[in-house]
C-alpha positions as a Markdown table, in Angstrom:
| # | Residue | x | y | z |
|---|---|---|---|---|
| 1 | Unk | -20.0 | -14.5 | -19.2 |
| 2 | Unk | -16.4 | -13.4 | -18.8 |
| 3 | Unk | -14.7 | -12.0 | -15.9 |
| 4 | Unk | -11.7 | -9.3 | -15.9 |
| 5 | Unk | -9.8 | -9.4 | -12.5 |
| 6 | Unk | -7.6 | -6.2 | -11.4 |
| 7 | Unk | -4.1 | -8.0 | -13.7 |
| 8 | Unk | -0.4 | -8.0 | -12.2 |
| 9 | Unk | 1.0 | -5.2 | -12.9 |
| 10 | Unk | 4.9 | -6.4 | -12.0 |
| 11 | Unk | 7.2 | -4.5 | -9.3 |
| 12 | Unk | 5.4 | -6.2 | -6.8 |
| 13 | Unk | 2.6 | -3.8 | -6.9 |
| 14 | Unk | -0.3 | -5.4 | -4.9 |
| 15 | Unk | -3.1 | -2.8 | -5.4 |
| 16 | Unk | -4.5 | 0.0 | -7.8 |
| 17 | Unk | -6.7 | 2.6 | -7.8 |
| 18 | Unk | -9.2 | 2.8 | -10.0 |
| 19 | Unk | -9.2 | 6.7 | -12.1 |
| 20 | Unk | -11.8 | 6.3 | -14.5 |
| 21 | Unk | -13.9 | 4.2 | -16.7 |
| 22 | Unk | -13.4 | 4.6 | -20.5 |
| 23 | Unk | -16.9 | 2.0 | -20.7 |
| 24 | Unk | -20.1 | 2.3 | -19.2 |
| 25 | Unk | -22.4 | -0.8 | -19.2 |
| 26 | Unk | -23.6 | -1.8 | -22.6 |
| 27 | Unk | -21.1 | -0.7 | -24.5 |
| 28 | Unk | -19.7 | -2.8 | -26.8 |
| 29 | Unk | -15.7 | -2.8 | -26.9 |
| 30 | Unk | -13.1 | -4.2 | -29.0 |
| 31 | Unk | -10.2 | -6.4 | -28.1 |
| 32 | Unk | -7.4 | -4.6 | -26.6 |
| 33 | Unk | -9.8 | -1.0 | -26.4 |
| 34 | Unk | -8.3 | 0.7 | -23.3 |
| 35 | Unk | -11.7 | 0.4 | -20.8 |
| 36 | Unk | -9.8 | 2.1 | -17.6 |
| 37 | Unk | -7.2 | 3.5 | -16.3 |
| 38 | Unk | -5.5 | 2.7 | -12.4 |
| 39 | Unk | -3.1 | 4.6 | -10.9 |
| 40 | Unk | -0.5 | 1.8 | -9.2 |
| 41 | Unk | 2.2 | 3.5 | -6.8 |
| 42 | Unk | 4.1 | 4.5 | -10.3 |
| 43 | Unk | 2.6 | 5.3 | -12.7 |
| 44 | Unk | -0.7 | 5.6 | -14.4 |
| 45 | Unk | -1.6 | 2.8 | -16.6 |
| 46 | Unk | -4.5 | 2.1 | -19.4 |
| 47 | Unk | -6.1 | -0.9 | -19.1 |
| 48 | Unk | -6.7 | -3.0 | -22.4 |
| 49 | Unk | -10.0 | -4.9 | -23.0 |
| 50 | Unk | -9.0 | -9.0 | -22.8 |
| 51 | Unk | -12.1 | -10.2 | -25.0 |
| 52 | Unk | -14.5 | -8.4 | -27.6 |
| 53 | Unk | -18.1 | -8.1 | -26.0 |
| 54 | Unk | -20.5 | -6.3 | -24.3 |
| 55 | Unk | -19.8 | -4.7 | -20.6 |
| 56 | Unk | -22.7 | -5.9 | -18.4 |
| 57 | Unk | -21.0 | -5.5 | -15.4 |
| 58 | Unk | -18.7 | -2.5 | -13.1 |
| 59 | Unk | -17.8 | -4.2 | -9.9 |
| 60 | Unk | -16.0 | -1.0 | -9.1 |
| 61 | Unk | -16.8 | 2.8 | -8.7 |
| 62 | Unk | -13.8 | 5.3 | -9.4 |
| 63 | Unk | -11.5 | 6.3 | -6.8 |
| 64 | Unk | -11.3 | 2.7 | -5.2 |
| 65 | Unk | -8.3 | 0.9 | -4.2 |
| 66 | Unk | -8.4 | -2.6 | -6.0 |
| 67 | Unk | -6.3 | -5.5 | -4.8 |
| 68 | Unk | -4.6 | -7.8 | -7.3 |
| 69 | Unk | -6.9 | -10.4 | -8.5 |
| 70 | Unk | -9.8 | -8.3 | -7.5 |
| 71 | Unk | -12.6 | -8.5 | -10.3 |
| 72 | Unk | -13.0 | -4.9 | -12.1 |
| 73 | Unk | -15.4 | -5.9 | -15.1 |
| 74 | Unk | -18.0 | -8.5 | -16.6 |
| 75 | Unk | -18.5 | -9.1 | -20.7 |
| 76 | Unk | -20.9 | -10.8 | -22.3 |
| 77 | Unk | -19.2 | -11.9 | -25.7 |
| 78 | Unk | -20.6 | -11.4 | -28.8 |
| 79 | Unk | -24.5 | -12.1 | -29.5 |
| 80 | Unk | -25.1 | -13.0 | -25.5 |
| 81 | Unk | -26.8 | -10.7 | -22.9 |
| 82 | Unk | -27.1 | -11.2 | -19.1 |
| 83 | Unk | -29.2 | -8.8 | -16.8 |
| 84 | Unk | -26.0 | -8.2 | -14.5 |
| 85 | Unk | -26.3 | -5.0 | -12.2 |
| 86 | Unk | -24.2 | -2.5 | -12.8 |
| 87 | Unk | -24.1 | -1.0 | -9.0 |
| 88 | Unk | -20.8 | -2.1 | -7.2 |
| 89 | Unk | -21.7 | -3.5 | -4.1 |
| 90 | Unk | -21.1 | -1.8 | -0.6 |
| 91 | Unk | -19.1 | -4.9 | 0.8 |
| 92 | Unk | -17.6 | -6.3 | -1.7 |
| 93 | Unk | -16.1 | -10.6 | -1.2 |
| 94 | Unk | -13.2 | -12.1 | -2.1 |
| 95 | Unk | -13.6 | -12.8 | -5.8 |
| 96 | Unk | -13.2 | -16.4 | -7.8 |
| 97 | Unk | -10.0 | -16.6 | -8.4 |
| 98 | Unk | -8.2 | -19.8 | -10.7 |
| 99 | Unk | -6.0 | -22.2 | -8.9 |
| 100 | Unk | -3.8 | -23.3 | -11.6 |
| 101 | Unk | -1.4 | -21.1 | -14.5 |
| 102 | Unk | -3.9 | -22.6 | -17.3 |
| 103 | Unk | -6.9 | -21.0 | -16.1 |
| 104 | Unk | -4.8 | -17.2 | -15.6 |
| 105 | Unk | -6.1 | -15.1 | -17.9 |
| 106 | Unk | -3.7 | -13.7 | -19.7 |
| 107 | Unk | -3.6 | -10.0 | -20.3 |
| 108 | Unk | -1.7 | -7.3 | -22.1 |
| 109 | Unk | -0.3 | -5.6 | -18.7 |
| 110 | Unk | 0.4 | -9.1 | -16.9 |
| 111 | Unk | -1.3 | -11.8 | -15.5 |
| 112 | Unk | -3.9 | -12.3 | -11.9 |
| 113 | Unk | -2.8 | -14.0 | -9.0 |
| 114 | Unk | -2.2 | -17.5 | -8.2 |
| 115 | Unk | -4.0 | -19.3 | -5.5 |
| 116 | Unk | -3.2 | -21.8 | -3.7 |
| 117 | Unk | -5.9 | -23.9 | -3.9 |
| 118 | Unk | -9.0 | -24.2 | -6.2 |
| 119 | Unk | -11.9 | -23.2 | -3.8 |
| 120 | Unk | -13.3 | -20.0 | -3.5 |
| 121 | Unk | -11.9 | -17.9 | -1.7 |
| 122 | Unk | -14.0 | -17.0 | 1.4 |
| 123 | Unk | -15.1 | -13.6 | 2.9 |
| 124 | Unk | -12.6 | -11.5 | 4.3 |
| 125 | Unk | -13.4 | -11.6 | 8.2 |
| 126 | Unk | -15.2 | -8.6 | 9.9 |
| 127 | Unk | -12.6 | -8.8 | 13.2 |
| 128 | Unk | -9.3 | -8.6 | 13.5 |
| 129 | Unk | -8.5 | -12.5 | 15.3 |
| 130 | Unk | -8.3 | -15.9 | 14.1 |
| 131 | Unk | -10.8 | -18.0 | 12.6 |
| 132 | Unk | -10.7 | -20.5 | 16.1 |
| 133 | Unk | -14.5 | -21.1 | 18.0 |
| 134 | Unk | -14.3 | -19.9 | 21.0 |
| 135 | Unk | -14.3 | -22.4 | 23.9 |
| 136 | Unk | -17.2 | -23.9 | 25.2 |
| 137 | Unk | -17.1 | -22.2 | 28.6 |
| 138 | Unk | -16.3 | -18.5 | 27.5 |
| 139 | Unk | -19.8 | -16.5 | 26.0 |
| 140 | Unk | -18.9 | -15.5 | 22.3 |
| 141 | Unk | -18.0 | -12.3 | 21.3 |
| 142 | Unk | -20.2 | -10.5 | 18.7 |
| 143 | Unk | -19.1 | -9.6 | 15.4 |
| 144 | Unk | -19.1 | -6.1 | 15.1 |
| 145 | Unk | -20.4 | -5.8 | 11.4 |
| 146 | Unk | -19.1 | -3.6 | 8.7 |
| 147 | Unk | -20.5 | -0.1 | 8.4 |
| 148 | Unk | -23.0 | -0.5 | 5.0 |
| 149 | Unk | -21.6 | 2.2 | 2.6 |
| 150 | Unk | -20.4 | 2.7 | -0.6 |
| 151 | Unk | -16.4 | 3.1 | -1.8 |
| 152 | Unk | -17.3 | 6.8 | -2.8 |
| 153 | Unk | -19.1 | 6.9 | 0.7 |
| 154 | Unk | -16.2 | 5.0 | 2.5 |
| 155 | Unk | -13.6 | 7.4 | 0.4 |
| 156 | Unk | -15.4 | 10.8 | 1.8 |
| 157 | Unk | -15.5 | 9.6 | 5.5 |
| 158 | Unk | -12.1 | 8.4 | 5.7 |
| 159 | Unk | -10.9 | 12.3 | 4.0 |
| 160 | Unk | -13.2 | 13.5 | 6.7 |
| 161 | Unk | -11.7 | 11.5 | 9.5 |
| 162 | Unk | -15.1 | 10.2 | 10.2 |
| 163 | Unk | -15.6 | 6.9 | 12.0 |
| 164 | Unk | -18.1 | 4.8 | 9.6 |
| 165 | Unk | -18.8 | 2.8 | 12.5 |
| 166 | Unk | -20.2 | 5.4 | 14.6 |
| 167 | Unk | -22.9 | 6.5 | 12.2 |
| 168 | Unk | -26.3 | 5.0 | 11.7 |
| 169 | Unk | -27.2 | 5.2 | 8.0 |
| 170 | Unk | -30.9 | 5.6 | 6.9 |
| 171 | Unk | -30.2 | 3.9 | 3.7 |
| 172 | Unk | -31.9 | 0.5 | 2.4 |
| 173 | Unk | -30.3 | -2.1 | 4.1 |
| 174 | Unk | -28.5 | 0.7 | 6.7 |
| 175 | Unk | -26.3 | 1.7 | 4.1 |
| 176 | Unk | -24.8 | 5.1 | 5.3 |
| 177 | Unk | -25.4 | 7.8 | 3.1 |
| 178 | Unk | -23.1 | 10.1 | 1.7 |
| 179 | Unk | -24.7 | 13.2 | 3.4 |
| 180 | Unk | -24.2 | 11.7 | 6.5 |
| 181 | Unk | -21.1 | 11.2 | 6.3 |
| 182 | Unk | -20.9 | 15.7 | 6.1 |
| 183 | Unk | -23.6 | 16.1 | 8.3 |
| 184 | Unk | -21.1 | 14.1 | 10.9 |
| 185 | Unk | -17.7 | 15.5 | 9.9 |
| 186 | Unk | -19.9 | 19.0 | 10.2 |
| 187 | Unk | -20.6 | 18.3 | 13.9 |
| 188 | Unk | -16.8 | 17.4 | 14.4 |
| 189 | Unk | -15.6 | 21.0 | 13.3 |
| 190 | Unk | -18.5 | 22.9 | 13.4 |
| 191 | Unk | -18.5 | 23.5 | 9.1 |
| 192 | Unk | -18.5 | 21.7 | 6.6 |
| 193 | Unk | -15.0 | 21.1 | 4.5 |
| 194 | Unk | -15.5 | 22.5 | 1.4 |
| 195 | Unk | -14.6 | 20.0 | -1.5 |
| 196 | Unk | -12.3 | 20.5 | -4.1 |
| 197 | Unk | -14.2 | 17.4 | -6.3 |
| 198 | Unk | -17.0 | 14.7 | -6.3 |
| 199 | Unk | -16.4 | 11.3 | -5.1 |
| 200 | Unk | -15.1 | 9.8 | -8.3 |
| 201 | Unk | -11.9 | 10.6 | -9.1 |
| 202 | Unk | -9.6 | 13.2 | -10.2 |
| 203 | Unk | -9.1 | 13.6 | -13.9 |
| 204 | Unk | -5.5 | 12.6 | -14.2 |
| 205 | Unk | -2.8 | 14.5 | -14.2 |
| 206 | Unk | -4.7 | 16.8 | -11.7 |
| 207 | Unk | -3.7 | 16.7 | -8.0 |
| 208 | Unk | -6.5 | 15.6 | -5.6 |
| 209 | Unk | -7.8 | 18.3 | -3.3 |
| 210 | Unk | -9.2 | 16.7 | -0.5 |
| 211 | Unk | -10.5 | 19.5 | 1.8 |
| 212 | Unk | -9.7 | 23.1 | 2.1 |
| 213 | Unk | -9.7 | 24.7 | 5.6 |
| 214 | Unk | -11.6 | 28.1 | 7.0 |
| 215 | Unk | -7.4 | 29.2 | 7.1 |
| 216 | Unk | -7.0 | 28.7 | 3.3 |
| 217 | Unk | -4.9 | 25.4 | 3.7 |
| 218 | Unk | -5.2 | 22.5 | 2.0 |
| 219 | Unk | -5.0 | 18.6 | 2.8 |
| 220 | Unk | -4.1 | 16.2 | 0.1 |
| 221 | Unk | -4.2 | 12.3 | 0.5 |
| 222 | Unk | -0.7 | 11.5 | 0.3 |
| 223 | Unk | -0.8 | 8.8 | -2.3 |
| 224 | Unk | 0.1 | 6.5 | -5.5 |
| 225 | Unk | 3.0 | 8.4 | -7.1 |
| 226 | Unk | 3.7 | 10.7 | -4.2 |
| 227 | Unk | 4.0 | 8.2 | -1.7 |
| 228 | Unk | 6.1 | 6.4 | -3.7 |
| 229 | Unk | 8.8 | 9.2 | -4.7 |
| 230 | Unk | 8.5 | 9.9 | -1.1 |
| 231 | Unk | 9.5 | 6.9 | 0.4 |
| 232 | Unk | 12.1 | 6.1 | -2.7 |
| 233 | Unk | 13.6 | 9.8 | -1.7 |
| 234 | Unk | 14.2 | 8.8 | 2.0 |
| 235 | Unk | 14.8 | 5.5 | 1.7 |
| 236 | Unk | 17.9 | 7.0 | -1.2 |
| 237 | Unk | 19.1 | 9.6 | 1.3 |
| 238 | Unk | 19.5 | 7.9 | 4.4 |
| 239 | Unk | 20.8 | 5.3 | 2.5 |
| 240 | Unk | 23.3 | 6.0 | 0.1 |
| 241 | Unk | 26.5 | 8.3 | 0.9 |
| 242 | Unk | 26.1 | 11.4 | -0.8 |
| 243 | Unk | 28.8 | 13.7 | -2.4 |
| 244 | Unk | 27.6 | 16.7 | -4.9 |
| 245 | Unk | 29.9 | 18.5 | -6.9 |
| 246 | Unk | 29.6 | 21.4 | -9.7 |
| 247 | Unk | 31.4 | 22.9 | -12.5 |
| 248 | Unk | 30.2 | 25.6 | -14.5 |
| 249 | Unk | 30.7 | 26.2 | -18.2 |
| 250 | Unk | 31.2 | 28.1 | -21.2 |
| 251 | Unk | 28.3 | 26.5 | -23.1 |
| 252 | Unk | 28.2 | 29.0 | -26.3 |
| 253 | Unk | 29.9 | 26.4 | -29.2 |
| 254 | Unk | 27.3 | 23.9 | -27.5 |
| 255 | Unk | 24.3 | 26.7 | -28.1 |
| 256 | Unk | 26.3 | 27.6 | -31.9 |
| 257 | Unk | 25.6 | 23.7 | -32.8 |
| 258 | Unk | 22.1 | 24.1 | -32.1 |
| 259 | Unk | 21.4 | 26.9 | -33.3 |
| 260 | Unk | 23.4 | 25.5 | -36.8 |
| 261 | Unk | 20.9 | 22.3 | -36.3 |
| 262 | Unk | 17.8 | 24.0 | -36.1 |
| 263 | Unk | 18.4 | 25.2 | -39.4 |
| 264 | Unk | 20.1 | 22.4 | -41.1 |
| 265 | Unk | 17.5 | 19.9 | -43.4 |
| 266 | Unk | 19.1 | 16.9 | -42.1 |
| 267 | Unk | 17.0 | 17.9 | -38.6 |
| 268 | Unk | 13.8 | 17.6 | -39.6 |
| 269 | Unk | 11.6 | 17.0 | -37.1 |
| 270 | Unk | 13.4 | 15.9 | -34.5 |
| 271 | Unk | 13.8 | 18.4 | -31.4 |
| 272 | Unk | 17.6 | 18.7 | -30.0 |
| 273 | Unk | 18.4 | 20.8 | -27.5 |
| 274 | Unk | 21.0 | 21.4 | -24.2 |
| 275 | Unk | 19.4 | 18.3 | -22.6 |
| 276 | Unk | 19.8 | 16.3 | -25.5 |
| 277 | Unk | 23.5 | 16.7 | -25.8 |
| 278 | Unk | 23.8 | 16.3 | -21.9 |
| 279 | Unk | 22.3 | 12.9 | -22.4 |
| 280 | Unk | 24.5 | 12.0 | -25.3 |
| 281 | Unk | 27.4 | 13.9 | -23.1 |
| 282 | Unk | 26.5 | 11.0 | -20.1 |
| 283 | Unk | 26.5 | 8.1 | -22.7 |
| 284 | Unk | 29.9 | 8.7 | -23.8 |
| 285 | Unk | 31.8 | 9.5 | -20.4 |
| 286 | Unk | 29.9 | 6.6 | -19.1 |
| 287 | Unk | 33.1 | 4.7 | -21.1 |
| 288 | Unk | 35.5 | 6.3 | -19.6 |
| 289 | Unk | 34.4 | 6.3 | -15.7 |
| 290 | Unk | 31.9 | 3.2 | -16.0 |
| 291 | Unk | 31.7 | 3.6 | -12.1 |
| 292 | Unk | 29.0 | 6.0 | -12.0 |
| 293 | Unk | 26.7 | 3.5 | -14.1 |
| 294 | Unk | 26.8 | 0.9 | -11.1 |
| 295 | Unk | 25.0 | -0.2 | -8.6 |
| 296 | Unk | 25.2 | -1.6 | -4.9 |
| 297 | Unk | 24.2 | -4.8 | -4.7 |
| 298 | Unk | 24.7 | -5.3 | -0.6 |
| 299 | Unk | 22.9 | -8.8 | -0.2 |
| 300 | Unk | 26.1 | -10.1 | -2.9 |
| 301 | Unk | 28.7 | -8.0 | -1.5 |
| 302 | Unk | 29.2 | -6.6 | -5.1 |
| 303 | Unk | 29.0 | -3.4 | -7.0 |
| 304 | Unk | 27.5 | -4.0 | -10.4 |
| 305 | Unk | 29.1 | -2.1 | -13.1 |
| 306 | Unk | 26.6 | -2.0 | -16.0 |
| 307 | Unk | 27.3 | -2.9 | -19.9 |
| 308 | Unk | 24.5 | -0.4 | -21.0 |
| 309 | Unk | 23.1 | 2.8 | -19.9 |
| 310 | Unk | 19.6 | 2.5 | -18.7 |
| 311 | Unk | 19.5 | 6.5 | -19.1 |
| 312 | Unk | 16.5 | 8.0 | -16.5 |
| 313 | Unk | 15.2 | 11.4 | -16.9 |
| 314 | Unk | 13.7 | 12.8 | -13.9 |
| 315 | Unk | 9.9 | 14.7 | -15.1 |
| 316 | Unk | 7.9 | 16.4 | -12.9 |
| 317 | Unk | 4.1 | 15.3 | -13.4 |
| 318 | Unk | 1.2 | 16.7 | -11.8 |
| 319 | Unk | 1.2 | 13.3 | -9.6 |
| 320 | Unk | 4.4 | 13.4 | -8.5 |
| 321 | Unk | 8.1 | 12.9 | -9.9 |
| 322 | Unk | 8.7 | 9.7 | -12.0 |
| 323 | Unk | 12.4 | 8.4 | -13.8 |
| 324 | Unk | 11.7 | 6.4 | -16.7 |
| 325 | Unk | 14.0 | 5.9 | -18.5 |
| 326 | Unk | 15.5 | 5.1 | -22.0 |
| 327 | Unk | 16.8 | 1.7 | -22.5 |
| 328 | Unk | 20.3 | 1.5 | -24.2 |
| 329 | Unk | 20.6 | 4.8 | -24.3 |
| 330 | Unk | 24.0 | 4.6 | -25.7 |
| 331 | Unk | 23.4 | 3.3 | -28.7 |
| 332 | Unk | 21.0 | 6.0 | -30.0 |
| 333 | Unk | 22.7 | 8.7 | -32.6 |
| 334 | Unk | 22.0 | 12.5 | -30.9 |
| 335 | Unk | 18.8 | 12.7 | -33.2 |
| 336 | Unk | 17.7 | 9.1 | -31.7 |
| 337 | Unk | 18.0 | 10.1 | -27.9 |
| 338 | Unk | 16.4 | 13.6 | -29.0 |
| 339 | Unk | 13.5 | 11.4 | -30.3 |
| 340 | Unk | 13.6 | 9.2 | -27.1 |
| 341 | Unk | 13.7 | 11.6 | -24.5 |
| 342 | Unk | 11.0 | 14.1 | -26.2 |
| 343 | Unk | 8.3 | 11.1 | -26.5 |
| 344 | Unk | 9.8 | 10.0 | -22.3 |
| 345 | Unk | 9.0 | 13.1 | -21.2 |
| 346 | Unk | 5.4 | 13.7 | -22.9 |
| 347 | Unk | 3.9 | 10.6 | -22.1 |
| 348 | Unk | 5.0 | 10.8 | -18.2 |
| 349 | Unk | 3.6 | 14.2 | -18.1 |
| 350 | Unk | 0.6 | 13.2 | -19.6 |
| 351 | Unk | 0.4 | 10.1 | -17.0 |
| 352 | Unk | 0.7 | 7.7 | -19.5 |
| 353 | Unk | 4.5 | 6.3 | -18.6 |
| 354 | Unk | 4.5 | 1.9 | -18.8 |
| 355 | Unk | 5.7 | 0.2 | -15.5 |
| 356 | Unk | 8.4 | -1.1 | -17.9 |
| 357 | Unk | 9.9 | 2.1 | -18.3 |
| 358 | Unk | 10.1 | 2.7 | -14.7 |
| 359 | Unk | 12.5 | -0.2 | -14.4 |
| 360 | Unk | 16.5 | -0.8 | -15.2 |
| 361 | Unk | 17.3 | 2.7 | -15.1 |
| 362 | Unk | 21.0 | 2.9 | -14.3 |
| 363 | Unk | 21.9 | 6.7 | -13.7 |
| 364 | Unk | 19.7 | 9.6 | -14.0 |
| 365 | Unk | 19.9 | 13.7 | -15.6 |
| 366 | Unk | 17.8 | 15.8 | -14.0 |
| 367 | Unk | 16.7 | 19.2 | -15.4 |
| 368 | Unk | 16.5 | 22.1 | -12.4 |
| 369 | Unk | 17.3 | 24.7 | -15.7 |
| 370 | Unk | 14.1 | 24.2 | -16.8 |
| 371 | Unk | 12.0 | 25.7 | -14.0 |
| 372 | Unk | 15.1 | 29.1 | -14.5 |
| 373 | Unk | 17.1 | 27.3 | -11.4 |
| 374 | Unk | 21.0 | 27.9 | -11.5 |
| 375 | Unk | 22.4 | 24.3 | -10.1 |
| 376 | Unk | 20.5 | 21.9 | -6.9 |
| 377 | Unk | 21.7 | 18.9 | -5.0 |
| 378 | Unk | 20.2 | 16.2 | -6.4 |
| 379 | Unk | 18.9 | 13.0 | -4.2 |
| 380 | Unk | 20.0 | 9.5 | -6.6 |
| 381 | Unk | 17.7 | 7.4 | -7.4 |
| 382 | Unk | 17.5 | 4.6 | -4.8 |
| 383 | Unk | 19.7 | 1.9 | -7.0 |
| 384 | Unk | 21.9 | 4.3 | -9.1 |
| 385 | Unk | 25.2 | 5.6 | -8.4 |
| 386 | Unk | 24.8 | 9.2 | -9.7 |
| 387 | Unk | 22.1 | 11.7 | -10.7 |
| 388 | Unk | 23.2 | 14.9 | -12.9 |
| 389 | Unk | 21.5 | 17.8 | -12.8 |
| 390 | Unk | 21.8 | 20.4 | -15.4 |
| 391 | Unk | 21.0 | 24.1 | -15.0 |
| 392 | Unk | 20.1 | 27.0 | -16.7 |
| 393 | Unk | 21.8 | 28.7 | -19.8 |
| 394 | Unk | 22.6 | 32.0 | -18.8 |
| 395 | Unk | 24.2 | 34.8 | -20.5 |
| 396 | Unk | 26.9 | 36.4 | -18.2 |
| 397 | Unk | 30.2 | 38.1 | -18.0 |
| 398 | Unk | 32.3 | 35.5 | -19.1 |
| 399 | Unk | 36.1 | 35.4 | -19.4 |
| 400 | Unk | 37.1 | 34.3 | -22.9 |
| 401 | Unk | 39.9 | 35.2 | -25.1 |
| 402 | Unk | 41.5 | 37.3 | -22.5 |
| 403 | Unk | 39.1 | 39.4 | -22.1 |
| 404 | Unk | 35.2 | 39.8 | -20.6 |
| 405 | Unk | 32.8 | 39.3 | -22.9 |
| 406 | Unk | 28.8 | 38.0 | -22.5 |
| 407 | Unk | 28.9 | 34.0 | -23.2 |
| 408 | Unk | 25.9 | 31.5 | -22.6 |
| 409 | Unk | 26.9 | 29.5 | -19.0 |
| 410 | Unk | 25.4 | 26.8 | -17.3 |
| 411 | Unk | 26.7 | 24.9 | -13.9 |
| 412 | Unk | 26.3 | 21.3 | -13.5 |
| 413 | Unk | 25.9 | 19.1 | -10.4 |
| 414 | Unk | 26.4 | 15.8 | -9.9 |
| 415 | Unk | 25.5 | 14.0 | -6.4 |
| 416 | Unk | 27.0 | 10.4 | -6.6 |
| 417 | Unk | 27.0 | 7.4 | -4.1 |
| 418 | Unk | 30.3 | 7.8 | -1.9 |
| 419 | Unk | 30.1 | 3.4 | -1.6 |
| 420 | Unk | 30.6 | 3.4 | -5.5 |
| 421 | Unk | 32.4 | 6.4 | -6.0 |
| 422 | Unk | 36.0 | 7.9 | -5.5 |
| 423 | Unk | 35.9 | 12.2 | -5.4 |
| 424 | Unk | 38.6 | 11.6 | -8.0 |
| 425 | Unk | 35.7 | 9.1 | -10.4 |
| 426 | Unk | 33.1 | 11.9 | -9.6 |
| 427 | Unk | 34.9 | 14.8 | -10.7 |
| 428 | Unk | 36.7 | 13.2 | -14.1 |
| 429 | Unk | 33.0 | 12.1 | -15.0 |
| 430 | Unk | 32.2 | 15.8 | -14.0 |
| 431 | Unk | 34.9 | 16.8 | -15.9 |
| 432 | Unk | 34.5 | 15.0 | -19.0 |
| 433 | Unk | 30.7 | 16.1 | -19.4 |
| 434 | Unk | 31.8 | 19.9 | -19.3 |
| 435 | Unk | 34.5 | 19.7 | -21.6 |
| 436 | Unk | 31.7 | 18.0 | -24.0 |
| 437 | Unk | 29.5 | 20.9 | -23.7 |
| 438 | Unk | 31.5 | 23.7 | -23.6 |
| 439 | Unk | 33.4 | 22.1 | -26.9 |
| 440 | Unk | 31.5 | 19.8 | -28.8 |
| 441 | Unk | 34.5 | 18.6 | -30.8 |
| 442 | Unk | 36.2 | 17.6 | -28.2 |
| 443 | Unk | 34.1 | 14.5 | -28.4 |
| 444 | Unk | 36.2 | 13.4 | -31.1 |
| 445 | Unk | 38.9 | 12.7 | -28.6 |
| 446 | Unk | 36.2 | 10.2 | -26.4 |
| 447 | Unk | 34.7 | 8.3 | -28.5 |
């Protein structure tokens, strides 16, 4: 038998939630075939099969949080079968973990963790405290047994605020059933909360609804991407001194350029829009003001100015805000940048952003204009010095060549870390962006 455990997905992540299985017991899978989806604190990740064979056992059910190194699925090599059960255990012990690098199984998304010895890890203790035996004159304290319940039932109890330790299971071996948890929740609140979904995980991209109260309010658990986003934003807001500046510019020439590109055979299938032009402008303006493409290294006592642009694009997804980035964006042409932005946003909204695409960002663009918003005060992506917000392009009366005319106007917002960037530097960078959007030909004077 070959056992596949949850691999190390990077970024110091120690656990993931199993969202869905793509296979069932008895299915034959090929090497690298996607077998499951897991949600980390950053993204939805597809797990590929590490081998070809037949699925003989699924160790966990959707909705279960799994630690790195815990067993997920067992395979039998082609031509072999094994009568292993497929029902997850209520009390899963720690799994066998190899002791050396030679025994670690490489997979496409990482490696399982290394343990200090080759011994089988013991079952986790059921009660708090150490393993030191009680003195002879002290009566031993009986160990509190863990309530027996399947992972979905445990999750339901947690969502409904029911302590499983107060229930007596009537199932096989004293196992607590779903109905008993719901009955306890009814006794506590006087009515059973309306569940928006079953015990399994929500479909990818669907916010999880835990319960709807009598007054219509909805409660959702703070998990995954949403929790990580909240922690990052709070940390950024209260660590970096934010300054935000605004610049409203006439972008009619850029809109005319986009219209020309849309009808040009050279454009082909490339989707060039105002966001693409801004992305290119950011890459060019960074060369003139490198302080905006930097980070504050407190531990080293240094300011790090990057030699490349990891261009982050803030993407709103059903699971929360993600900021995947385009590596070395300054090396891409306008059409290549258009393709990269389109692919990045589509992948993020589909929940398929790889963890590697969320690392290495150096400066970010947030397109709030797509929601019809004119301007905002964006919060810095942690570790970065600047973020640009693109507002909605609107037709407005505007002074043009000594007269008032209807022009395409947009507001740019720039938030920056005042520890790294002075007002003069931030203002120059923002004006450079506005200059290129108001007159694309001015790019020739900046490269």
